[in-house]
């Protein structure tokens, strides 16, 4: 099996947890930027062993702690920035026209969202598409960089990063999952993988008044 492609950055904004109902909810999920690369470095706690008579008698396995998510996209639009960052809109009047932009001030910080993406795999000469869902990602404010254009264009991408965290939802009689941090689904087509991601976040979408 090998991975040979990547697509569809999905953001489910405004992660919220209600302790009374033990439910995580999001705002409406949306397909945002086109993907170039992603990386998730996951950290587990160390195994904890009990030694008796000079040998290992019992062992408590390590558990998920957190992860570092790095996503490289072709662009970072204002619409996506407003989903992953707590930024304000600003409006200027330029030549009698109203121009809107984003204002980054001392209160600007990263938001917490759900994230979905699709890996393209090949196994035994057959393609399949893995829908990857990260239930809780706390985004960082991204850095900025650019270089001037020369005779030959050097394409520049945008890198955004955040911390992968476990969901606050605890296990119940209706579910075996306890504080889910990632879910994956293998589907035969990219369209089905995307539909699966959107269905997951739709099932957890907050009701609007």
PDB file of C-alpha atoms in Angstrom:
ATOM      1  CA  UNK A   1       0.000   0.000   0.000  1.00  0.00           C
ATOM      2  CA  UNK A   2       1.196   3.496  -0.789  1.00  0.00           C
ATOM      3  CA  UNK A   3      -0.159   7.007  -0.534  1.00  0.00           C
ATOM      4  CA  UNK A   4      -0.061   8.895  -3.813  1.00  0.00           C
ATOM      5  CA  UNK A   5      -2.284  11.938  -3.360  1.00  0.00           C
ATOM      6  CA  UNK A   6      -3.989  14.410  -1.038  1.00  0.00           C
ATOM      7  CA  UNK A   7      -7.024  16.671  -1.403  1.00  0.00           C
ATOM      8  CA  UNK A   8      -9.924  18.573   0.170  1.00  0.00           C
ATOM      9  CA  UNK A   9      -9.223  20.506   3.352  1.00  0.00           C
ATOM     10  CA  UNK A  10     -12.514  20.540   5.281  1.00  0.00           C
ATOM     11  CA  UNK A  11     -12.966  22.853   8.267  1.00  0.00           C
ATOM     12  CA  UNK A  12     -15.793  22.456  10.791  1.00  0.00           C
ATOM     13  CA  UNK A  13     -15.613  25.751  12.689  1.00  0.00           C
ATOM     14  CA  UNK A  14     -16.344  26.755  16.261  1.00  0.00           C
ATOM     15  CA  UNK A  15     -15.753  23.553  18.245  1.00  0.00           C
ATOM     16  CA  UNK A  16     -17.944  23.498  21.362  1.00  0.00           C
ATOM     17  CA  UNK A  17     -18.491  20.949  24.112  1.00  0.00           C
ATOM     18  CA  UNK A  18     -21.564  20.817  26.344  1.00  0.00           C
ATOM     19  CA  UNK A  19     -20.757  18.886  29.514  1.00  0.00           C
ATOM     20  CA  UNK A  20     -24.414  18.445  30.468  1.00  0.00           C
ATOM     21  CA  UNK A  21     -25.203  16.497  27.292  1.00  0.00           C
ATOM     22  CA  UNK A  22     -21.638  15.208  26.734  1.00  0.00           C
ATOM     23  CA  UNK A  23     -21.846  16.409  23.145  1.00  0.00           C
ATOM     24  CA  UNK A  24     -19.343  18.122  20.846  1.00  0.00           C
ATOM     25  CA  UNK A  25     -20.817  20.353  18.167  1.00  0.00           C
ATOM     26  CA  UNK A  26     -19.479  22.488  15.319  1.00  0.00           C
ATOM     27  CA  UNK A  27     -20.665  25.165  12.964  1.00  0.00           C
ATOM     28  CA  UNK A  28     -21.413  24.229   9.326  1.00  0.00           C
ATOM     29  CA  UNK A  29     -18.424  22.428   7.771  1.00  0.00           C
ATOM     30  CA  UNK A  30     -17.029  23.604   4.443  1.00  0.00           C
ATOM     31  CA  UNK A  31     -14.425  22.543   1.885  1.00  0.00           C
ATOM     32  CA  UNK A  32     -11.813  25.291   2.018  1.00  0.00           C
ATOM     33  CA  UNK A  33      -8.316  25.315   0.511  1.00  0.00           C
ATOM     34  CA  UNK A  34      -6.674  23.025  -2.025  1.00  0.00           C
ATOM     35  CA  UNK A  35      -4.078  20.775  -0.422  1.00  0.00           C
ATOM     36  CA  UNK A  36      -0.382  20.390  -1.186  1.00  0.00           C
ATOM     37  CA  UNK A  37       0.839  18.481   1.871  1.00  0.00           C
ATOM     38  CA  UNK A  38       0.019  17.646   5.459  1.00  0.00           C
ATOM     39  CA  UNK A  39       1.841  16.114   8.390  1.00  0.00           C
ATOM     40  CA  UNK A  40       0.573  14.958  11.778  1.00  0.00           C
ATOM     41  CA  UNK A  41       3.214  14.232  14.426  1.00  0.00           C
ATOM     42  CA  UNK A  42       1.487  12.365  17.247  1.00  0.00           C
ATOM     43  CA  UNK A  43       2.752  12.179  20.835  1.00  0.00           C
ATOM     44  CA  UNK A  44       1.872   9.346  23.208  1.00  0.00           C
ATOM     45  CA  UNK A  45       2.780   9.167  26.876  1.00  0.00           C
ATOM     46  CA  UNK A  46       5.471   6.637  27.768  1.00  0.00           C
ATOM     47  CA  UNK A  47       4.590   3.116  28.829  1.00  0.00           C
ATOM     48  CA  UNK A  48       4.606   2.745  32.610  1.00  0.00           C
ATOM     49  CA  UNK A  49       6.010  -0.557  33.865  1.00  0.00           C
ATOM     50  CA  UNK A  50       5.970  -2.274  37.243  1.00  0.00           C
ATOM     51  CA  UNK A  51       9.102  -4.309  37.990  1.00  0.00           C
ATOM     52  CA  UNK A  52       8.989  -7.173  40.466  1.00  0.00           C
ATOM     53  CA  UNK A  53      11.757  -9.662  41.159  1.00  0.00           C
ATOM     54  CA  UNK A  54      14.019  -7.755  38.801  1.00  0.00           C
ATOM     55  CA  UNK A  55      11.696  -8.130  35.794  1.00  0.00           C
ATOM     56  CA  UNK A  56       8.733  -6.419  34.195  1.00  0.00           C
ATOM     57  CA  UNK A  57       5.562  -7.760  35.846  1.00  0.00           C
ATOM     58  CA  UNK A  58       2.903  -5.294  34.696  1.00  0.00           C
ATOM     59  CA  UNK A  59       2.737  -2.679  32.000  1.00  0.00           C
ATOM     60  CA  UNK A  60       0.372   0.267  31.479  1.00  0.00           C
ATOM     61  CA  UNK A  61       0.559   1.292  27.818  1.00  0.00           C
ATOM     62  CA  UNK A  62       1.042   4.904  26.823  1.00  0.00           C
ATOM     63  CA  UNK A  63      -1.954   6.993  25.801  1.00  0.00           C
ATOM     64  CA  UNK A  64      -2.566   9.718  23.253  1.00  0.00           C
ATOM     65  CA  UNK A  65      -1.288  13.060  24.490  1.00  0.00           C
ATOM     66  CA  UNK A  66      -1.459  15.509  21.575  1.00  0.00           C
ATOM     67  CA  UNK A  67      -0.213  16.056  18.049  1.00  0.00           C
ATOM     68  CA  UNK A  68       1.304  18.715  15.846  1.00  0.00           C
ATOM     69  CA  UNK A  69      -0.585  19.287  12.596  1.00  0.00           C
ATOM     70  CA  UNK A  70       1.049  21.046   9.653  1.00  0.00           C
ATOM     71  CA  UNK A  71      -1.008  21.741   6.530  1.00  0.00           C
ATOM     72  CA  UNK A  72       0.372  23.199   3.302  1.00  0.00           C
ATOM     73  CA  UNK A  73      -2.171  24.733   0.948  1.00  0.00           C
ATOM     74  CA  UNK A  74      -2.127  26.631  -2.316  1.00  0.00           C
ATOM     75  CA  UNK A  75      -3.662  29.677  -0.658  1.00  0.00           C
ATOM     76  CA  UNK A  76      -5.101  30.896   2.633  1.00  0.00           C
ATOM     77  CA  UNK A  77      -8.189  32.946   1.835  1.00  0.00           C
ATOM     78  CA  UNK A  78      -9.874  35.428   4.147  1.00  0.00           C
ATOM     79  CA  UNK A  79     -12.857  33.089   4.437  1.00  0.00           C
ATOM     80  CA  UNK A  80     -10.666  30.245   5.690  1.00  0.00           C
ATOM     81  CA  UNK A  81      -8.743  32.601   7.987  1.00  0.00           C
ATOM     82  CA  UNK A  82     -12.003  33.622   9.644  1.00  0.00           C
ATOM     83  CA  UNK A  83     -12.760  29.958  10.336  1.00  0.00           C
ATOM     84  CA  UNK A  84      -9.408  29.041  11.882  1.00  0.00           C
ATOM     85  CA  UNK A  85      -8.541  32.389  13.491  1.00  0.00           C
ATOM     86  CA  UNK A  86     -10.303  34.824  15.791  1.00  0.00           C
ATOM     87  CA  UNK A  87      -9.825  37.853  13.547  1.00  0.00           C
ATOM     88  CA  UNK A  88     -11.938  40.938  12.972  1.00  0.00           C
ATOM     89  CA  UNK A  89     -13.143  42.363   9.670  1.00  0.00           C
ATOM     90  CA  UNK A  90     -12.067  45.858   8.719  1.00  0.00           C
ATOM     91  CA  UNK A  91     -13.621  48.131   6.075  1.00  0.00           C
ATOM     92  CA  UNK A  92     -11.966  51.039   4.287  1.00  0.00           C
ATOM     93  CA  UNK A  93     -13.299  53.530   1.767  1.00  0.00           C
ATOM     94  CA  UNK A  94     -10.969  53.610  -1.251  1.00  0.00           C
ATOM     95  CA  UNK A  95     -11.829  55.848  -4.220  1.00  0.00           C
ATOM     96  CA  UNK A  96     -15.475  55.849  -3.136  1.00  0.00           C
ATOM     97  CA  UNK A  97     -15.493  52.059  -2.938  1.00  0.00           C
ATOM     98  CA  UNK A  98     -15.849  49.940   0.181  1.00  0.00           C
ATOM     99  CA  UNK A  99     -12.910  47.549   0.633  1.00  0.00           C
ATOM    100  CA  UNK A 100     -13.069  44.760   3.224  1.00  0.00           C
ATOM    101  CA  UNK A 101     -10.136  43.006   4.844  1.00  0.00           C
ATOM    102  CA  UNK A 102      -8.979  41.346   8.059  1.00  0.00           C
ATOM    103  CA  UNK A 103      -7.626  43.107  11.140  1.00  0.00           C
ATOM    104  CA  UNK A 104      -5.028  41.285  13.247  1.00  0.00           C
ATOM    105  CA  UNK A 105      -4.718  42.909  16.660  1.00  0.00           C
ATOM    106  CA  UNK A 106      -3.416  41.979  20.113  1.00  0.00           C
ATOM    107  CA  UNK A 107      -6.485  39.815  20.702  1.00  0.00           C
ATOM    108  CA  UNK A 108      -6.058  37.711  17.565  1.00  0.00           C
ATOM    109  CA  UNK A 109      -5.670  34.025  18.350  1.00  0.00           C
ATOM    110  CA  UNK A 110      -6.290  30.647  16.811  1.00  0.00           C
ATOM    111  CA  UNK A 111      -9.716  29.013  16.876  1.00  0.00           C
ATOM    112  CA  UNK A 112     -10.503  25.380  17.644  1.00  0.00           C
ATOM    113  CA  UNK A 113     -12.186  23.432  14.835  1.00  0.00           C
ATOM    114  CA  UNK A 114     -12.742  20.014  13.377  1.00  0.00           C
ATOM    115  CA  UNK A 115     -10.634  19.096  10.341  1.00  0.00           C
ATOM    116  CA  UNK A 116     -11.118  16.684   7.470  1.00  0.00           C
ATOM    117  CA  UNK A 117      -8.915  15.721   4.528  1.00  0.00           C
ATOM    118  CA  UNK A 118      -8.613  12.948   1.949  1.00  0.00           C
ATOM    119  CA  UNK A 119      -5.587  10.744   1.243  1.00  0.00           C
ATOM    120  CA  UNK A 120      -5.422   8.935  -2.082  1.00  0.00           C
ATOM    121  CA  UNK A 121      -4.014   5.395  -1.730  1.00  0.00           C
ATOM    122  CA  UNK A 122      -3.208   2.491  -4.035  1.00  0.00           C
ATOM    123  CA  UNK A 123      -3.315  -1.163  -2.981  1.00  0.00           C
ATOM    124  CA  UNK A 124      -2.862  -4.107  -5.368  1.00  0.00           C
ATOM    125  CA  UNK A 125      -3.223  -1.744  -8.345  1.00  0.00           C
ATOM    126  CA  UNK A 126      -6.556  -0.447  -7.017  1.00  0.00           C
ATOM    127  CA  UNK A 127      -7.148   3.110  -5.851  1.00  0.00           C
ATOM    128  CA  UNK A 128      -9.034   3.976  -2.691  1.00  0.00           C
ATOM    129  CA  UNK A 129      -9.562   7.186  -0.749  1.00  0.00           C
ATOM    130  CA  UNK A 130      -9.082   7.547   2.987  1.00  0.00           C
ATOM    131  CA  UNK A 131     -11.252  10.120   4.722  1.00  0.00           C
ATOM    132  CA  UNK A 132      -9.305  11.448   7.723  1.00  0.00           C
ATOM    133  CA  UNK A 133     -11.228  13.292  10.442  1.00  0.00           C
ATOM    134  CA  UNK A 134      -9.511  15.140  13.288  1.00  0.00           C
ATOM    135  CA  UNK A 135     -12.095  15.998  15.894  1.00  0.00           C
ATOM    136  CA  UNK A 136     -10.328  18.881  17.639  1.00  0.00           C
ATOM    137  CA  UNK A 137      -7.546  21.082  16.287  1.00  0.00           C
ATOM    138  CA  UNK A 138      -6.429  24.278  18.004  1.00  0.00           C
ATOM    139  CA  UNK A 139      -4.921  26.428  15.245  1.00  0.00           C
ATOM    140  CA  UNK A 140      -1.892  28.698  15.511  1.00  0.00           C
ATOM    141  CA  UNK A 141      -1.702  32.133  13.933  1.00  0.00           C
ATOM    142  CA  UNK A 142       0.324  31.399  10.763  1.00  0.00           C
ATOM    143  CA  UNK A 143       3.584  33.068   9.796  1.00  0.00           C
ATOM    144  CA  UNK A 144       3.882  35.078   6.577  1.00  0.00           C
ATOM    145  CA  UNK A 145       6.575  34.871   3.897  1.00  0.00           C
ATOM    146  CA  UNK A 146       6.891  35.688   0.201  1.00  0.00           C
ATOM    147  CA  UNK A 147       9.606  36.179  -2.406  1.00  0.00           C
ATOM    148  CA  UNK A 148       9.579  38.378  -5.472  1.00  0.00           C
ATOM    149  CA  UNK A 149       8.707  36.934  -8.856  1.00  0.00           C
ATOM    150  CA  UNK A 150      11.575  36.397 -11.293  1.00  0.00           C
ATOM    151  CA  UNK A 151      11.746  35.322 -14.949  1.00  0.00           C
ATOM    152  CA  UNK A 152      10.854  31.793 -13.882  1.00  0.00           C
ATOM    153  CA  UNK A 153       8.019  31.585 -11.386  1.00  0.00           C
ATOM    154  CA  UNK A 154       8.813  29.906  -8.090  1.00  0.00           C
ATOM    155  CA  UNK A 155       5.419  28.839  -6.775  1.00  0.00           C
ATOM    156  CA  UNK A 156       4.915  29.626  -3.093  1.00  0.00           C
ATOM    157  CA  UNK A 157       2.464  27.815  -0.849  1.00  0.00           C
ATOM    158  CA  UNK A 158       0.968  28.631   2.541  1.00  0.00           C
ATOM    159  CA  UNK A 159       1.689  26.665   5.712  1.00  0.00           C
ATOM    160  CA  UNK A 160      -0.721  26.587   8.639  1.00  0.00           C
ATOM    161  CA  UNK A 161      -0.318  24.620  11.827  1.00  0.00           C
ATOM    162  CA  UNK A 162      -2.148  23.633  14.963  1.00  0.00           C
ATOM    163  CA  UNK A 163      -2.340  21.229  17.864  1.00  0.00           C
ATOM    164  CA  UNK A 164      -4.313  17.991  17.533  1.00  0.00           C
ATOM    165  CA  UNK A 165      -6.307  17.356  20.701  1.00  0.00           C
ATOM    166  CA  UNK A 166      -8.718  14.695  21.873  1.00  0.00           C
ATOM    167  CA  UNK A 167     -12.445  15.366  21.789  1.00  0.00           C
ATOM    168  CA  UNK A 168     -14.116  16.109  25.108  1.00  0.00           C
ATOM    169  CA  UNK A 169     -16.872  13.560  24.460  1.00  0.00           C
ATOM    170  CA  UNK A 170     -16.623  10.657  26.891  1.00  0.00           C
ATOM    171  CA  UNK A 171     -17.648   7.061  26.237  1.00  0.00           C
ATOM    172  CA  UNK A 172     -21.283   6.169  26.902  1.00  0.00           C
ATOM    173  CA  UNK A 173     -23.463   3.077  26.647  1.00  0.00           C
ATOM    174  CA  UNK A 174     -24.187   4.056  23.030  1.00  0.00           C
ATOM    175  CA  UNK A 175     -20.572   4.402  21.896  1.00  0.00           C
ATOM    176  CA  UNK A 176     -17.264   2.696  22.568  1.00  0.00           C
ATOM    177  CA  UNK A 177     -15.194   5.740  21.643  1.00  0.00           C
ATOM    178  CA  UNK A 178     -13.753   7.708  24.539  1.00  0.00           C
ATOM    179  CA  UNK A 179     -12.425  11.170  23.722  1.00  0.00           C
ATOM    180  CA  UNK A 180     -11.974  10.440  20.011  1.00  0.00           C
ATOM    181  CA  UNK A 181      -9.149  12.356  18.351  1.00  0.00           C
ATOM    182  CA  UNK A 182      -9.083  10.775  14.878  1.00  0.00           C
ATOM    183  CA  UNK A 183     -11.350   8.675  12.678  1.00  0.00           C
ATOM    184  CA  UNK A 184     -10.583   7.208   9.240  1.00  0.00           C
ATOM    185  CA  UNK A 185     -12.809   5.657   6.570  1.00  0.00           C
ATOM    186  CA  UNK A 186     -11.607   3.950   3.372  1.00  0.00           C
ATOM    187  CA  UNK A 187     -13.868   4.532   0.371  1.00  0.00           C
ATOM    188  CA  UNK A 188     -13.637   3.613  -3.336  1.00  0.00           C
ATOM    189  CA  UNK A 189     -14.004   7.187  -4.628  1.00  0.00           C
ATOM    190  CA  UNK A 190     -12.953  10.669  -3.572  1.00  0.00           C
ATOM    191  CA  UNK A 191     -16.574  11.838  -3.733  1.00  0.00           C
ATOM    192  CA  UNK A 192     -17.627   9.174  -1.229  1.00  0.00           C
ATOM    193  CA  UNK A 193     -14.724  10.064   1.065  1.00  0.00           C
ATOM    194  CA  UNK A 194     -15.737  13.730   1.005  1.00  0.00           C
ATOM    195  CA  UNK A 195     -19.384  12.835   1.618  1.00  0.00           C
ATOM    196  CA  UNK A 196     -18.310  10.769   4.644  1.00  0.00           C
ATOM    197  CA  UNK A 197     -16.381  13.686   6.156  1.00  0.00           C
ATOM    198  CA  UNK A 198     -19.267  16.066   5.592  1.00  0.00           C
ATOM    199  CA  UNK A 199     -21.729  13.536   7.055  1.00  0.00           C
ATOM    200  CA  UNK A 200     -19.661  13.196  10.231  1.00  0.00           C
ATOM    201  CA  UNK A 201     -19.579  16.938  10.830  1.00  0.00           C
ATOM    202  CA  UNK A 202     -23.224  17.298   9.805  1.00  0.00           C
ATOM    203  CA  UNK A 203     -24.154  14.785  12.496  1.00  0.00           C
ATOM    204  CA  UNK A 204     -22.365  17.042  15.000  1.00  0.00           C
ATOM    205  CA  UNK A 205     -23.611  20.382  13.654  1.00  0.00           C
ATOM    206  CA  UNK A 206     -25.222  22.751  16.124  1.00  0.00           C
ATOM    207  CA  UNK A 207     -28.893  23.486  15.677  1.00  0.00           C
ATOM    208  CA  UNK A 208     -29.599  27.086  14.730  1.00  0.00           C
ATOM    209  CA  UNK A 209     -32.412  29.053  16.278  1.00  0.00           C
TER     210      UNK A 209
END
